[in-house]
CSV table of C-alpha atoms in Angstrom, one decimal:
chain,number,residue,atom,x,y,z
A,1,UNK,CA,0.0,0.0,0.0
A,2,UNK,CA,1.5,3.3,-1.1
A,3,UNK,CA,1.2,6.0,1.6
A,4,UNK,CA,2.2,9.2,-0.3
A,5,UNK,CA,2.3,11.5,2.7
A,6,UNK,CA,3.0,9.2,5.7
A,7,UNK,CA,0.4,7.9,8.1
A,8,UNK,CA,-1.8,10.1,10.4
A,9,UNK,CA,-2.4,9.7,14.1
A,10,UNK,CA,-4.7,11.5,16.5
A,11,UNK,CA,-3.1,12.7,19.8
A,12,UNK,CA,-5.7,13.3,22.5
A,13,UNK,CA,-5.6,14.8,26.1
A,14,UNK,CA,-4.9,12.4,28.9
A,15,UNK,CA,-8.2,13.2,30.6
A,16,UNK,CA,-11.4,14.1,28.7
A,17,UNK,CA,-15.0,15.1,29.6
A,18,UNK,CA,-17.9,13.4,27.8
A,19,UNK,CA,-18.1,16.3,25.4
A,20,UNK,CA,-14.4,16.1,24.6
A,21,UNK,CA,-14.7,12.3,24.1
A,22,UNK,CA,-17.7,13.1,21.8
A,23,UNK,CA,-15.5,15.5,19.8
A,24,UNK,CA,-12.7,12.9,19.5
A,25,UNK,CA,-15.2,10.2,18.3
A,26,UNK,CA,-16.7,12.6,15.7
A,27,UNK,CA,-13.2,13.5,14.5
A,28,UNK,CA,-12.2,9.9,14.2
A,29,UNK,CA,-15.2,9.1,12.1
A,30,UNK,CA,-14.6,12.1,9.8
A,31,UNK,CA,-10.9,11.4,9.2
A,32,UNK,CA,-11.0,7.6,9.1
A,33,UNK,CA,-13.4,7.7,6.1
A,34,UNK,CA,-10.5,9.1,4.0
A,35,UNK,CA,-7.8,6.7,4.9
A,36,UNK,CA,-6.7,3.4,3.3
A,37,UNK,CA,-5.5,2.1,6.7
A,38,UNK,CA,-6.9,2.0,10.3
A,39,UNK,CA,-6.4,5.4,12.1
A,40,UNK,CA,-4.6,5.3,15.4
A,41,UNK,CA,-5.5,7.3,18.5
A,42,UNK,CA,-2.9,7.9,21.2
A,43,UNK,CA,-2.9,9.6,24.6
A,44,UNK,CA,-0.5,12.6,24.3
A,45,UNK,CA,1.1,11.7,27.7
A,46,UNK,CA,1.8,8.1,26.5
A,47,UNK,CA,3.0,9.0,23.0
A,48,UNK,CA,6.4,7.5,22.2
A,49,UNK,CA,9.2,9.6,20.6
A,50,UNK,CA,8.7,8.0,17.2
A,51,UNK,CA,5.0,9.1,17.2
A,52,UNK,CA,6.2,12.6,16.4
A,53,UNK,CA,7.7,11.2,13.1
A,54,UNK,CA,4.1,10.8,11.8
A,55,UNK,CA,1.5,13.3,10.6
A,56,UNK,CA,-0.4,14.3,13.7
A,57,UNK,CA,-3.9,15.7,14.6
A,58,UNK,CA,-3.6,17.2,18.0
A,59,UNK,CA,-6.9,17.9,19.8
A,60,UNK,CA,-7.5,19.7,23.1
A,61,UNK,CA,-8.9,22.8,24.8
A,62,UNK,CA,-7.4,25.9,26.4
A,63,UNK,CA,-7.6,24.1,29.8
A,64,UNK,CA,-7.1,20.5,28.8
A,65,UNK,CA,-4.4,19.7,26.3
A,66,UNK,CA,-0.7,19.9,27.1
A,67,UNK,CA,0.4,19.9,23.5
A,68,UNK,CA,-2.1,22.6,22.5
A,69,UNK,CA,-0.7,24.8,25.2
A,70,UNK,CA,2.9,24.2,24.1
A,71,UNK,CA,2.2,24.9,20.4
A,72,UNK,CA,0.2,28.0,21.3
A,73,UNK,CA,3.0,29.2,23.5
A,74,UNK,CA,5.5,28.6,20.6
A,75,UNK,CA,3.3,30.7,18.3
A,76,UNK,CA,2.4,27.8,16.0
A,77,UNK,CA,-1.3,28.8,16.2
A,78,UNK,CA,-3.3,31.5,17.9
A,79,UNK,CA,-5.9,30.1,20.3
A,80,UNK,CA,-9.4,31.5,20.5
A,81,UNK,CA,-10.5,32.6,24.0
A,82,UNK,CA,-14.1,33.5,23.6
A,83,UNK,CA,-16.8,31.1,24.9
A,84,UNK,CA,-17.5,28.2,22.5
A,85,UNK,CA,-14.8,29.4,20.1
A,86,UNK,CA,-12.1,27.4,18.5
A,87,UNK,CA,-8.9,27.6,16.5
A,88,UNK,CA,-7.8,25.2,13.8
A,89,UNK,CA,-4.6,25.2,11.8
A,90,UNK,CA,-3.3,22.8,9.2
A,91,UNK,CA,0.4,23.3,8.4
A,92,UNK,CA,3.9,21.8,8.4
A,93,UNK,CA,4.9,19.8,11.4
A,94,UNK,CA,7.4,21.5,13.8
A,95,UNK,CA,8.5,18.0,14.9
A,96,UNK,CA,9.8,16.5,11.7
A,97,UNK,CA,10.4,17.8,8.2
A,98,UNK,CA,8.2,16.4,5.5
A,99,UNK,CA,5.3,15.8,7.9
A,100,UNK,CA,2.2,17.7,8.7
A,101,UNK,CA,0.3,18.8,11.7
A,102,UNK,CA,-3.4,19.7,12.4
A,103,UNK,CA,-4.3,21.4,15.6
A,104,UNK,CA,-7.9,21.6,16.8
A,105,UNK,CA,-8.1,23.7,20.0
A,106,UNK,CA,-11.4,24.7,21.7
A,107,UNK,CA,-11.7,27.6,24.0
A,108,UNK,CA,-13.8,25.1,26.0
A,109,UNK,CA,-15.2,21.6,25.5
A,110,UNK,CA,-18.0,22.9,23.3
A,111,UNK,CA,-15.5,24.8,21.2
A,112,UNK,CA,-13.6,21.6,20.5
A,113,UNK,CA,-16.7,20.0,19.1
A,114,UNK,CA,-17.2,23.0,16.8
A,115,UNK,CA,-13.6,22.9,15.8
A,116,UNK,CA,-14.0,19.3,14.7
A,117,UNK,CA,-17.0,20.1,12.5
A,118,UNK,CA,-15.4,23.3,11.2
A,119,UNK,CA,-12.5,21.1,10.0
A,120,UNK,CA,-15.1,18.9,8.3
A,121,UNK,CA,-17.4,21.5,6.8
A,122,UNK,CA,-15.2,24.4,6.0
A,123,UNK,CA,-12.0,22.6,5.1
A,124,UNK,CA,-12.4,18.9,4.1
A,125,UNK,CA,-15.8,19.3,2.4
A,126,UNK,CA,-15.1,22.7,0.8
A,127,UNK,CA,-11.5,24.0,0.6
A,128,UNK,CA,-9.8,20.5,0.2
A,129,UNK,CA,-12.5,19.1,-2.0
A,130,UNK,CA,-11.5,21.3,-4.9
A,131,UNK,CA,-7.8,21.7,-4.1
A,132,UNK,CA,-5.7,21.1,-7.1
A,133,UNK,CA,-8.8,19.9,-8.9
A,134,UNK,CA,-8.3,18.4,-12.4
A,135,UNK,CA,-10.8,16.6,-14.6
A,136,UNK,CA,-8.8,13.4,-14.4
A,137,UNK,CA,-8.0,13.4,-10.7
A,138,UNK,CA,-9.1,14.8,-7.4
A,139,UNK,CA,-7.0,15.6,-4.3
A,140,UNK,CA,-7.0,12.7,-1.8
A,141,UNK,CA,-7.4,14.1,1.7
A,142,UNK,CA,-4.9,12.7,4.2
A,143,UNK,CA,-3.2,10.8,1.4
A,144,UNK,CA,-1.9,13.7,-0.6
A,145,UNK,CA,-0.2,16.6,1.1
A,146,UNK,CA,-2.8,18.7,2.8
A,147,UNK,CA,-3.2,22.3,1.8
A,148,UNK,CA,-2.3,24.8,4.5
A,149,UNK,CA,-5.4,26.4,6.2
A,150,UNK,CA,-6.4,28.1,9.5
A,151,UNK,CA,-9.6,29.4,11.0
A,152,UNK,CA,-10.2,31.1,14.3
A,153,UNK,CA,-13.8,31.7,15.2
A,154,UNK,CA,-16.4,32.2,18.0
A,155,UNK,CA,-20.2,32.6,18.0
A,156,UNK,CA,-21.7,36.1,18.0
A,157,UNK,CA,-25.2,35.0,19.2
A,158,UNK,CA,-25.3,33.2,22.5
A,159,UNK,CA,-27.9,30.5,22.0
A,160,UNK,CA,-28.5,29.2,18.5
A,161,UNK,CA,-31.0,26.5,17.9
A,162,UNK,CA,-34.2,24.9,17.0
A,163,UNK,CA,-37.8,24.8,18.2
A,164,UNK,CA,-39.7,21.6,17.6
A,165,UNK,CA,-42.3,19.1,18.8
A,166,UNK,CA,-40.7,16.1,20.3
A,167,UNK,CA,-42.7,13.6,18.2
A,168,UNK,CA,-41.2,15.2,15.1
A,169,UNK,CA,-37.7,14.1,16.1
A,170,UNK,CA,-37.2,10.6,14.7
A,171,UNK,CA,-33.6,9.9,15.6
A,172,UNK,CA,-32.4,12.1,18.5
A,173,UNK,CA,-28.8,11.0,18.3
A,174,UNK,CA,-28.5,11.9,14.6
A,175,UNK,CA,-30.6,15.1,15.2
A,176,UNK,CA,-28.2,16.3,17.9
A,177,UNK,CA,-25.1,15.3,15.8
A,178,UNK,CA,-26.5,17.5,12.9
A,179,UNK,CA,-27.0,20.3,15.4
A,180,UNK,CA,-23.3,20.1,16.3
A,181,UNK,CA,-22.2,20.1,12.7
A,182,UNK,CA,-24.0,23.4,12.1
A,183,UNK,CA,-23.0,25.1,15.4
A,184,UNK,CA,-26.4,24.9,17.1
A,185,UNK,CA,-26.3,24.7,20.9
A,186,UNK,CA,-29.9,25.1,22.1
A,187,UNK,CA,-33.2,23.3,21.5
A,188,UNK,CA,-36.8,23.8,22.7
A,189,UNK,CA,-38.7,20.5,22.6
A,190,UNK,CA,-42.4,20.7,23.1
A,191,UNK,CA,-44.3,17.6,24.3
A,192,UNK,CA,-47.8,16.9,25.7
A,193,UNK,CA,-46.1,14.5,28.1
A,194,UNK,CA,-42.6,14.0,29.2
A,195,UNK,CA,-41.0,11.4,26.9
A,196,UNK,CA,-40.4,8.0,28.3
A,197,UNK,CA,-36.7,8.3,27.4
A,198,UNK,CA,-36.3,11.9,28.4
A,199,UNK,CA,-33.3,11.2,30.6
A,200,UNK,CA,-31.4,9.5,27.7
A,201,UNK,CA,-32.3,12.3,25.4
A,202,UNK,CA,-30.9,14.9,27.9
A,203,UNK,CA,-27.7,12.9,28.4
A,204,UNK,CA,-27.0,12.8,24.6
A,205,UNK,CA,-27.8,16.5,24.2
A,206,UNK,CA,-25.4,17.5,27.1
A,207,UNK,CA,-22.7,15.2,25.7
A,208,UNK,CA,-23.0,17.4,22.6
A,209,UNK,CA,-23.0,20.6,24.6
A,210,UNK,CA,-26.7,21.3,23.7
A,211,UNK,CA,-29.0,22.9,26.2
A,212,UNK,CA,-32.5,21.4,26.3
A,213,UNK,CA,-35.5,23.5,27.3
A,214,UNK,CA,-38.6,21.4,27.8
A,215,UNK,CA,-41.8,23.0,26.4
A,216,UNK,CA,-45.2,22.0,27.8
A,217,UNK,CA,-48.7,23.3,27.6
A,218,UNK,CA,-49.6,26.2,29.8
A,219,UNK,CA,-53.0,27.3,28.4
A,220,UNK,CA,-52.1,26.6,24.8
A,221,UNK,CA,-55.3,25.4,23.1
A,222,UNK,CA,-57.3,25.9,26.3
A,223,UNK,CA,-59.6,28.6,27.6
A,224,UNK,CA,-57.9,31.3,29.7
A,225,UNK,CA,-59.4,34.4,31.3
A,226,UNK,CA,-56.4,36.5,32.4
A,227,UNK,CA,-58.9,39.1,33.8
A,228,UNK,CA,-60.0,36.7,36.5
A,229,UNK,CA,-57.5,36.3,39.4
A,230,UNK,CA,-58.9,32.9,40.2
A,231,UNK,CA,-58.0,31.7,36.7
A,232,UNK,CA,-54.4,33.0,37.1
A,233,UNK,CA,-54.1,31.2,40.4
A,234,UNK,CA,-55.4,28.0,38.8
A,235,UNK,CA,-52.7,28.2,36.1
A,236,UNK,CA,-50.0,29.1,38.5
A,237,UNK,CA,-50.8,26.0,40.5
A,238,UNK,CA,-51.0,23.8,37.4
A,239,UNK,CA,-47.7,24.9,36.0
A,240,UNK,CA,-45.9,24.4,39.3
A,241,UNK,CA,-47.4,21.0,39.7
A,242,UNK,CA,-46.5,19.8,36.2
A,243,UNK,CA,-42.9,21.2,36.5
A,244,UNK,CA,-42.4,19.7,40.0
A,245,UNK,CA,-43.7,16.2,39.1
A,246,UNK,CA,-42.5,15.8,35.5
A,247,UNK,CA,-39.6,18.1,34.7
A,248,UNK,CA,-37.7,19.0,37.8
A,249,UNK,CA,-36.5,15.4,38.4
A,250,UNK,CA,-34.9,15.3,34.9
A,251,UNK,CA,-32.3,17.9,35.5
A,252,UNK,CA,-32.8,19.8,32.2
A,253,UNK,CA,-31.6,23.3,31.4
A,254,UNK,CA,-34.9,25.2,31.5
A,255,UNK,CA,-38.5,25.2,30.4
A,256,UNK,CA,-40.5,27.0,27.7
A,257,UNK,CA,-44.2,27.8,27.8
A,258,UNK,CA,-46.3,30.3,26.0
A,259,UNK,CA,-49.3,32.5,26.7
A,260,UNK,CA,-52.7,33.4,25.2
A,261,UNK,CA,-51.1,35.7,22.7
A,262,UNK,CA,-51.6,33.6,19.5
A,263,UNK,CA,-54.3,35.8,18.2
A,264,UNK,CA,-54.8,38.9,16.0
A,265,UNK,CA,-56.7,40.7,18.8
A,266,UNK,CA,-55.0,43.3,20.9
A,267,UNK,CA,-57.4,43.3,23.8
A,268,UNK,CA,-59.3,40.9,26.1
A,269,UNK,CA,-62.1,42.2,28.2
A,270,UNK,CA,-61.2,45.9,27.5
A,271,UNK,CA,-57.5,45.5,28.6
A,272,UNK,CA,-54.5,45.2,26.3
A,273,UNK,CA,-53.1,41.7,25.9
A,274,UNK,CA,-49.7,43.2,26.4
A,275,UNK,CA,-50.6,44.3,30.0
A,276,UNK,CA,-52.5,41.2,30.8
A,277,UNK,CA,-49.7,38.8,29.6
A,278,UNK,CA,-47.2,40.8,31.6
A,279,UNK,CA,-49.1,40.3,34.8
A,280,UNK,CA,-49.8,36.7,33.9
A,281,UNK,CA,-46.2,35.9,33.1
A,282,UNK,CA,-45.0,37.4,36.4
A,283,UNK,CA,-47.5,35.5,38.4
A,284,UNK,CA,-46.6,32.1,36.9
A,285,UNK,CA,-42.9,32.6,36.7
A,286,UNK,CA,-42.9,34.1,40.1
A,287,UNK,CA,-44.6,31.0,41.5
A,288,UNK,CA,-42.0,28.8,39.8
A,289,UNK,CA,-39.0,30.9,41.0
A,290,UNK,CA,-40.3,30.9,44.6
A,291,UNK,CA,-39.6,27.2,44.7
A,292,UNK,CA,-36.9,27.0,42.0
A,293,UNK,CA,-35.0,30.3,42.0
A,294,UNK,CA,-32.4,29.1,39.5
A,295,UNK,CA,-34.9,27.8,37.0
A,296,UNK,CA,-34.4,29.3,33.5
A,297,UNK,CA,-37.6,30.2,31.7
A,298,UNK,CA,-38.3,31.1,28.1
A,299,UNK,CA,-41.7,32.6,27.8
A,300,UNK,CA,-43.3,32.6,24.3
A,301,UNK,CA,-45.3,35.6,23.1
A,302,UNK,CA,-46.8,36.3,19.6
A,303,UNK,CA,-46.3,39.8,18.4
A,304,UNK,CA,-49.6,39.6,16.4
A,305,UNK,CA,-51.5,40.4,19.7
A,306,UNK,CA,-49.0,42.9,21.1
A,307,UNK,CA,-48.3,45.2,18.2
A,308,UNK,CA,-47.2,48.7,19.3
A,309,UNK,CA,-48.1,47.9,22.9
A,310,UNK,CA,-44.8,46.1,23.3
A,311,UNK,CA,-43.4,48.6,26.0
A,312,UNK,CA,-45.7,47.0,28.5
A,313,UNK,CA,-43.6,43.8,28.3
A,314,UNK,CA,-40.8,45.7,30.0
A,315,UNK,CA,-42.7,44.9,33.2
A,316,UNK,CA,-42.0,41.2,32.9
A,317,UNK,CA,-39.3,39.9,35.3
A,318,UNK,CA,-36.0,40.5,33.4
A,319,UNK,CA,-34.7,37.1,34.5
A,320,UNK,CA,-37.3,35.6,32.1
A,321,UNK,CA,-36.4,35.4,28.5
A,322,UNK,CA,-39.3,36.6,26.4
A,323,UNK,CA,-39.3,34.5,23.2
A,324,UNK,CA,-40.9,36.4,20.4
A,325,UNK,CA,-42.8,34.9,17.4
A,326,UNK,CA,-44.7,36.3,14.4
A,327,UNK,CA,-43.1,39.7,14.4
A,328,UNK,CA,-43.9,40.4,10.8
A,329,UNK,CA,-42.5,39.2,7.4
A,330,UNK,CA,-39.3,37.2,6.8
A,331,UNK,CA,-37.6,35.9,8.8
A,332,UNK,CA,-40.6,35.6,11.2
A,333,UNK,CA,-43.2,34.5,8.7
A,334,UNK,CA,-44.3,30.9,8.1
A,335,UNK,CA,-44.0,31.5,4.4
A,336,UNK,CA,-40.5,32.6,3.5
A,337,UNK,CA,-41.9,34.2,0.4
A,338,UNK,CA,-43.3,37.0,2.6
A,339,UNK,CA,-40.4,39.4,2.3
A,340,UNK,CA,-41.9,42.7,1.1
A,341,UNK,CA,-42.1,44.1,4.6
A,342,UNK,CA,-38.9,42.5,6.0
A,343,UNK,CA,-37.5,45.9,6.9
A,344,UNK,CA,-40.5,46.5,9.2
A,345,UNK,CA,-39.8,43.2,11.0
A,346,UNK,CA,-36.2,44.3,11.5
A,347,UNK,CA,-37.3,47.6,13.0
A,348,UNK,CA,-39.7,45.9,15.3
A,349,UNK,CA,-36.9,43.6,16.5
A,350,UNK,CA,-34.7,46.6,17.4
A,351,UNK,CA,-37.5,47.8,19.7
A,352,UNK,CA,-37.8,44.4,21.4
A,353,UNK,CA,-34.0,44.1,22.0
A,354,UNK,CA,-34.0,46.9,24.6
A,355,UNK,CA,-37.1,46.2,26.6
A,356,UNK,CA,-35.1,45.7,29.8
A,357,UNK,CA,-32.1,47.8,28.7
A,358,UNK,CA,-28.8,46.1,29.4
A,359,UNK,CA,-30.6,43.3,31.3
A,360,UNK,CA,-32.7,42.3,28.2
A,361,UNK,CA,-32.7,38.5,27.6
A,362,UNK,CA,-33.9,38.5,24.0
A,363,UNK,CA,-35.2,35.3,22.4
A,364,UNK,CA,-37.0,34.6,19.1
A,365,UNK,CA,-38.5,31.8,17.1
A,366,UNK,CA,-38.0,32.4,13.4
A,367,UNK,CA,-40.1,30.6,10.8
A,368,UNK,CA,-40.1,29.7,7.1
A,369,UNK,CA,-38.6,26.2,7.2
A,370,UNK,CA,-40.6,23.0,7.6
A,371,UNK,CA,-43.7,22.8,9.8
A,372,UNK,CA,-46.1,20.2,11.1
A,373,UNK,CA,-49.0,19.0,8.9
A,374,UNK,CA,-51.7,20.4,11.1
A,375,UNK,CA,-54.4,18.7,9.0
A,376,UNK,CA,-53.2,15.4,10.4
A,377,UNK,CA,-52.1,16.6,13.9
A,378,UNK,CA,-53.5,15.0,17.1
A,379,UNK,CA,-52.3,15.4,20.7
A,380,UNK,CA,-50.5,12.5,22.3
A,381,UNK,CA,-52.6,10.1,24.4
A,382,UNK,CA,-49.6,9.3,26.6
A,383,UNK,CA,-45.8,9.6,26.9
A,384,UNK,CA,-43.9,8.7,23.7
A,385,UNK,CA,-40.4,7.2,23.2
A,386,UNK,CA,-38.8,10.2,21.5
A,387,UNK,CA,-36.5,10.0,18.5
A,388,UNK,CA,-36.3,6.2,18.0
A,389,UNK,CA,-37.4,5.1,14.5
A,390,UNK,CA,-36.5,2.3,12.0
A,391,UNK,CA,-34.2,2.9,9.1
A,392,UNK,CA,-37.0,2.1,6.7
A,393,UNK,CA,-39.2,4.8,8.2
A,394,UNK,CA,-36.4,7.4,8.2
A,395,UNK,CA,-35.7,6.8,4.5
A,396,UNK,CA,-39.4,7.0,3.5
A,397,UNK,CA,-40.0,10.1,5.6
A,398,UNK,CA,-36.9,11.8,4.3
A,399,UNK,CA,-38.0,11.5,0.7
A,400,UNK,CA,-41.4,12.9,1.6
A,401,UNK,CA,-39.9,16.0,3.2
A,402,UNK,CA,-37.4,17.1,0.6
A,403,UNK,CA,-40.2,19.0,-1.3
A,404,UNK,CA,-40.6,21.5,1.5
A,405,UNK,CA,-36.9,22.1,1.8
A,406,UNK,CA,-36.7,22.6,-1.9
A,407,UNK,CA,-39.5,25.2,-1.7
A,408,UNK,CA,-37.8,27.1,1.2
A,409,UNK,CA,-34.2,27.1,-0.1
A,410,UNK,CA,-34.3,29.7,-2.9
A,411,UNK,CA,-36.4,32.0,-0.7
A,412,UNK,CA,-33.9,31.9,2.2
A,413,UNK,CA,-31.2,32.5,-0.4
A,414,UNK,CA,-33.1,35.6,-1.6
A,415,UNK,CA,-33.5,36.7,2.0
A,416,UNK,CA,-29.8,36.1,2.9
A,417,UNK,CA,-29.0,39.8,3.2
A,418,UNK,CA,-32.0,40.4,5.4
A,419,UNK,CA,-31.1,37.5,7.6
A,420,UNK,CA,-27.5,38.7,7.9
A,421,UNK,CA,-28.8,42.1,9.0
A,422,UNK,CA,-31.2,40.5,11.5
A,423,UNK,CA,-28.3,38.6,13.0
A,424,UNK,CA,-26.1,41.7,13.1
A,425,UNK,CA,-28.8,43.6,14.9
A,426,UNK,CA,-29.3,40.9,17.5
A,427,UNK,CA,-25.6,40.3,18.0
A,428,UNK,CA,-24.7,44.0,18.4
A,429,UNK,CA,-27.7,44.9,20.5
A,430,UNK,CA,-25.9,44.9,23.8
A,431,UNK,CA,-28.6,42.5,25.3
A,432,UNK,CA,-27.5,40.5,28.3
A,433,UNK,CA,-28.3,37.3,26.4
A,434,UNK,CA,-29.4,36.5,22.9
A,435,UNK,CA,-31.3,33.4,21.8
A,436,UNK,CA,-32.4,32.8,18.2
A,437,UNK,CA,-34.1,29.5,17.2
A,438,UNK,CA,-35.9,28.4,14.1
A,439,UNK,CA,-39.1,26.5,13.9
A,440,UNK,CA,-38.0,23.3,12.1
A,441,UNK,CA,-40.8,20.9,12.6
A,442,UNK,CA,-41.1,17.5,11.0
A,443,UNK,CA,-38.4,18.2,8.3
A,444,UNK,CA,-36.2,15.2,8.9
A,445,UNK,CA,-33.4,17.4,10.0
A,446,UNK,CA,-31.6,14.3,11.3
A,447,UNK,CA,-31.4,13.1,7.7
A,448,UNK,CA,-31.5,16.3,5.6
A,449,UNK,CA,-29.0,19.1,6.2
A,450,UNK,CA,-30.5,21.5,3.7
A,451,UNK,CA,-28.2,24.4,2.6
A,452,UNK,CA,-30.8,27.0,3.8
A,453,UNK,CA,-30.6,25.6,7.3
A,454,UNK,CA,-26.8,25.6,7.1
A,455,UNK,CA,-27.0,29.2,5.9
A,456,UNK,CA,-29.2,30.1,8.8
A,457,UNK,CA,-26.9,28.4,11.3
A,458,UNK,CA,-23.8,30.0,9.8
A,459,UNK,CA,-25.2,33.6,10.1
A,460,UNK,CA,-26.2,33.0,13.7
A,461,UNK,CA,-22.6,31.9,14.4
A,462,UNK,CA,-21.1,34.9,12.6
A,463,UNK,CA,-23.2,37.4,10.7
A,464,UNK,CA,-20.1,39.2,9.4
A,465,UNK,CA,-19.5,36.8,6.5
A,466,UNK,CA,-20.4,37.1,2.9
A,467,UNK,CA,-23.7,35.2,2.4
A,468,UNK,CA,-22.6,34.1,-1.1
A,469,UNK,CA,-19.6,32.4,0.4
A,470,UNK,CA,-21.7,30.9,3.1
A,471,UNK,CA,-24.2,29.6,0.5
A,472,UNK,CA,-21.4,27.9,-1.5
A,473,UNK,CA,-20.0,26.3,1.7
A,474,UNK,CA,-23.4,25.2,2.8
A,475,UNK,CA,-24.2,23.6,-0.5
A,476,UNK,CA,-21.0,21.6,-0.5
A,477,UNK,CA,-21.5,20.4,3.0
A,478,UNK,CA,-25.2,19.7,2.6
A,479,UNK,CA,-24.6,17.6,-0.5
A,480,UNK,CA,-22.4,15.2,1.5
A,481,UNK,CA,-24.3,15.2,4.8
A,482,UNK,CA,-27.5,13.6,3.4
A,483,UNK,CA,-28.4,10.3,4.9
């Protein structure tokens, strides 16, 4: 067997968290697919002297990785220090002439995961794929000499993720892996009942540095009279009971629930919905915080019923993240073709970003991707086992859902500059915390990494990049990520 450029080996930290081990496992699967021989993994503290005669992939974090610290100190690469950031460099080995070195260093454990997938998406599936391209031959990654490359990056929006019903996740392990690949770190999962396997789902999400907020019904689809104090007391007691019995024992990251704002009306009983929902949110969230003071809450509100009465929402406890929906045209609209008044949606967003001044915890659900087929929707009649489906079902469902993605894709491309401006506004708002999710329901995200979803994720990570370059990169990656 001819090995043109010498064999490769991965050097790993002596100790590793579950997230770092996840990053190493992902890296192994990515690199091993290119090699004509079994890839070796070695503890950096146990590496023999002749190990450094090989091509090496060195992985670690700012706090955990002796070789990363030495190479950074020697100036071989510049480490990223911002939360969840990473630094990747591909170059000539300082240990032996004629050999190469790849360093993947995360600012933290999550950053290392993102470093691994940046190497995959931005380098192997894009830059390397066409390096030295000729009609008769393509560059063989890790067999031919690897082109030099480096990238140093960190996310500009704090929480980047997805809002979905739990029953529309069909393979939770693959789903979370796709989220890692795109740089998502947050998911809201709505269920009628806590899933039977909720603990396993949480473990996998946390292994992949993804925070899970459980969504559950708090008046959604039911009658509410916010003008009646007795009704408010009833819902306070109900929410506290559900959380205490079903969700508190799981050890999740927070909860999401929404109010009676999913309407085009601006008043109920002669009072503005904005003022009523403010009092209602404070009552329910206050009840929860009295018993669980550290509980994180995302509180969903639809702007259709708030309109220009939004200043009233500044009265909601600033520790609660108000999660806005339906704030106008693209990128809030269900139909991504609705872009004529996108500028107005951006202006409205600016107003919402400063409701609590520097203490604002801004959150949003953007739409325009895949949604549930509500004509066939029915509530659960008991707990489900979430995200466990047969290969045959996944393959069949995937083909059914490609049509929706194909409809959405060119419209998200057309709105790329608007989305870029949206992300810039949010990232530079000065808000204490920023959360942007997308409603991606029943789109087989675990099997389809559509370029428009990749574009969305890339701009959440760093809005200050040319959308045309991001689209090109997203298309290259998406083509190869399909199951």
